[in-house]
Amino acid sequence: MILREYDRKDLPKMIEIWNEVVEEGIAFPQEEPLDIESGYAFFSSQSYCGVAEDDGKVKGLYILHPNNEGRCGHICNASYAVGSSLRGMHVGEQLVKDSMENAKRIGFKVIQFNAVVESNIHARHLYERLGFTQLGTIPGGFRMKDGSYETICPYYHLL
């Protein structure tokens, strides 16, 4: 598995993987799928986008961007997406570790996840194993695809 910065040629597969997570409606706040035009605008607006490539094919990706601005602009936020056929194969772990290295290289001091859905136990266990600290909970902070509301668990890690 090679981890690298995305290239425009990666966009179709990145959009496919991203849209799969959006469509599931249980992890990302976004509700609208990306097309090639909106995907290019979205991914090119990030501070950094990384992809996990295996056998010349994109298998997962992440985005990094400031969590806020000004006096809090040193804190970044990230999102991760792995194709469903590769979940459980530690691709996400590699993406998180790579994002932390790139966030630090770019100049961020902290990485913060604002809306980790409580039932997303695989992500939560991964973050905790990598030394992230949970900040508490926000009951009803995430509207699931079925319309119900679930608790979110913010996390952070110093870089």
Tab-separated table of C-alpha atoms in Angstrom:
chain	number	residue	atom	x	y	z
A	1	MET	CA	0.000	0.000	0.000
A	2	ILE	CA	1.370	3.382	-1.030
A	3	LEU	CA	0.204	6.542	0.741
A	4	ARG	CA	0.602	9.707	-1.286
A	5	GLU	CA	-0.937	13.057	-2.129
A	6	TYR	CA	-3.888	12.777	-4.470
A	7	ASP	CA	-3.626	13.603	-8.140
A	8	ARG	CA	-6.444	14.820	-10.363
A	9	LYS	CA	-6.494	11.433	-12.123
A	10	ASP	CA	-7.537	9.898	-8.774
A	11	LEU	CA	-10.743	11.940	-8.592
A	12	PRO	CA	-13.186	9.407	-10.103
A	13	LYS	CA	-12.251	6.691	-7.595
A	14	MET	CA	-12.003	9.183	-4.711
A	15	ILE	CA	-15.490	10.458	-5.517
A	16	GLU	CA	-16.823	6.899	-5.731
A	17	ILE	CA	-15.411	5.992	-2.305
A	18	TRP	CA	-16.476	9.321	-0.746
A	19	ASN	CA	-20.009	8.989	-2.121
A	20	GLU	CA	-20.285	5.451	-0.768
A	21	VAL	CA	-19.694	6.767	2.765
A	22	VAL	CA	-22.056	9.727	2.223
A	23	GLU	CA	-24.771	7.386	0.903
A	24	GLU	CA	-24.456	5.095	3.945
A	25	GLY	CA	-25.477	8.105	6.038
A	26	ILE	CA	-23.886	6.910	9.286
A	27	ALA	CA	-20.504	8.667	9.443
A	28	PHE	CA	-20.154	11.812	7.290
A	29	PRO	CA	-22.274	14.923	7.821
A	30	GLN	CA	-22.551	15.516	4.071
A	31	GLU	CA	-25.818	14.497	2.425
A	32	GLU	CA	-25.211	15.325	-1.232
A	33	PRO	CA	-23.010	13.127	-3.413
A	34	LEU	CA	-20.115	14.625	-5.322
A	35	ASP	CA	-19.854	14.653	-9.106
A	36	ILE	CA	-16.619	15.271	-10.987
A	37	GLU	CA	-17.024	19.063	-10.910
A	38	SER	CA	-18.074	19.389	-7.261
A	39	GLY	CA	-15.550	16.692	-6.298
A	40	TYR	CA	-12.702	18.609	-7.914
A	41	ALA	CA	-13.782	21.805	-6.141
A	42	PHE	CA	-14.138	19.997	-2.796
A	43	PHE	CA	-10.879	18.062	-2.835
A	44	SER	CA	-8.811	20.907	-4.283
A	45	SER	CA	-10.043	23.226	-1.504
A	46	GLN	CA	-8.531	21.063	1.248
A	47	SER	CA	-5.175	21.752	2.894
A	48	TYR	CA	-4.118	18.241	1.898
A	49	CYS	CA	-5.734	15.131	0.435
A	50	GLY	CA	-4.027	11.786	0.751
A	51	VAL	CA	-4.852	8.499	-0.929
A	52	ALA	CA	-4.006	4.883	-0.187
A	53	GLU	CA	-3.096	3.175	-3.439
A	54	ASP	CA	-2.677	-0.561	-3.977
A	55	ASP	CA	-1.873	-2.149	-7.334
A	56	GLY	CA	-2.323	1.243	-8.976
A	57	LYS	CA	-5.855	1.701	-7.615
A	58	VAL	CA	-7.108	4.121	-4.973
A	59	LYS	CA	-8.506	2.151	-2.017
A	60	GLY	CA	-9.058	4.961	0.484
A	61	LEU	CA	-8.530	8.654	1.078
A	62	TYR	CA	-8.473	11.411	3.624
A	63	ILE	CA	-8.855	15.161	3.698
A	64	LEU	CA	-7.171	17.670	6.010
A	65	HIS	CA	-8.281	21.256	6.568
A	66	PRO	CA	-8.353	23.830	9.352
A	67	ASN	CA	-10.983	23.106	11.981
A	68	ASN	CA	-11.408	26.833	12.521
A	69	GLU	CA	-9.639	30.051	11.598
A	70	GLY	CA	-7.496	32.753	13.110
A	71	ARG	CA	-6.373	31.965	16.645
A	72	CYS	CA	-7.646	28.399	16.277
A	73	GLY	CA	-6.301	27.880	12.749
A	74	HIS	CA	-3.520	25.618	14.044
A	75	ILE	CA	-6.117	22.911	14.774
A	76	CYS	CA	-6.999	20.735	11.816
A	77	ASN	CA	-9.865	18.414	11.085
A	78	ALA	CA	-9.797	15.276	8.966
A	79	SER	CA	-12.177	12.831	7.347
A	80	TYR	CA	-11.362	9.333	6.146
A	81	ALA	CA	-13.038	7.100	3.595
A	82	VAL	CA	-12.194	3.511	2.720
A	83	GLY	CA	-13.953	1.453	0.079
A	84	SER	CA	-16.330	-1.025	1.734
A	85	SER	CA	-14.531	-4.024	0.230
A	86	LEU	CA	-11.353	-3.092	2.135
A	87	ARG	CA	-12.756	-2.173	5.523
A	88	GLY	CA	-11.154	-4.152	8.309
A	89	MET	CA	-7.857	-4.420	6.397
A	90	HIS	CA	-6.139	-1.588	8.376
A	91	VAL	CA	-6.284	0.865	5.462
A	92	GLY	CA	-7.968	3.389	7.755
A	93	GLU	CA	-5.190	3.080	10.306
A	94	GLN	CA	-2.595	3.832	7.644
A	95	LEU	CA	-4.631	6.820	6.472
A	96	VAL	CA	-4.943	8.235	10.007
A	97	LYS	CA	-1.220	7.862	10.694
A	98	ASP	CA	-0.338	9.463	7.353
A	99	SER	CA	-2.759	12.329	7.976
A	100	MET	CA	-1.145	13.028	11.330
A	101	GLU	CA	2.317	13.174	9.751
A	102	ASN	CA	1.133	15.455	6.956
A	103	ALA	CA	-0.842	17.668	9.322
A	104	LYS	CA	2.286	18.196	11.411
A	105	ARG	CA	4.412	18.781	8.292
A	106	ILE	CA	1.938	21.433	7.067
A	107	GLY	CA	2.142	23.212	10.437
A	108	PHE	CA	-0.940	22.089	12.324
A	109	LYS	CA	-0.443	21.506	16.055
A	110	VAL	CA	-3.609	19.543	16.901
A	111	ILE	CA	-5.942	17.240	14.993
A	112	GLN	CA	-9.563	17.232	16.108
A	113	PHE	CA	-12.538	15.153	15.014
A	114	ASN	CA	-15.781	16.998	15.701
A	115	ALA	CA	-18.409	14.389	14.956
A	116	VAL	CA	-17.399	10.764	15.444
A	117	VAL	CA	-20.683	8.890	15.651
A	118	GLU	CA	-20.890	6.888	18.877
A	119	SER	CA	-21.858	3.659	17.087
A	120	ASN	CA	-18.823	3.921	14.776
A	121	ILE	CA	-16.918	1.642	17.140
A	122	HIS	CA	-14.227	0.649	14.656
A	123	ALA	CA	-13.193	4.273	14.135
A	124	ARG	CA	-13.435	5.030	17.852
A	125	HIS	CA	-11.274	2.045	18.802
A	126	LEU	CA	-8.726	3.018	16.149
A	127	TYR	CA	-8.519	6.608	17.384
A	128	GLU	CA	-8.159	5.486	20.986
A	129	ARG	CA	-5.483	2.937	20.054
A	130	LEU	CA	-3.558	5.734	18.305
A	131	GLY	CA	-3.669	7.913	21.419
A	132	PHE	CA	-6.583	10.245	20.644
A	133	THR	CA	-8.477	11.622	23.633
A	134	GLN	CA	-12.258	11.760	23.673
A	135	LEU	CA	-13.517	15.203	24.695
A	136	GLY	CA	-16.946	14.096	25.904
A	137	THR	CA	-20.204	13.466	24.100
A	138	ILE	CA	-22.873	15.489	22.359
A	139	PRO	CA	-26.207	13.676	22.665
A	140	GLY	CA	-28.249	13.840	19.482
A	141	GLY	CA	-25.430	15.553	17.610
A	142	PHE	CA	-25.663	13.484	14.420
A	143	ARG	CA	-28.759	12.897	12.308
A	144	MET	CA	-28.569	9.399	10.874
A	145	LYS	CA	-29.836	8.557	7.389
A	146	ASP	CA	-32.983	7.004	8.902
A	147	GLY	CA	-33.802	10.315	10.642
A	148	SER	CA	-32.871	9.198	14.149
A	149	TYR	CA	-30.300	11.118	16.169
A	150	GLU	CA	-27.165	9.640	17.667
A	151	THR	CA	-24.547	10.839	20.109
A	152	ILE	CA	-21.263	12.119	18.721
A	153	CYS	CA	-17.890	11.826	20.415
A	154	PRO	CA	-15.330	14.527	19.614
A	155	TYR	CA	-11.667	13.452	19.739
A	156	TYR	CA	-8.312	15.235	19.564
A	157	HIS	CA	-4.603	14.442	19.414
A	158	LEU	CA	-1.621	16.762	19.811
A	159	LEU	CA	0.741	16.586	16.850
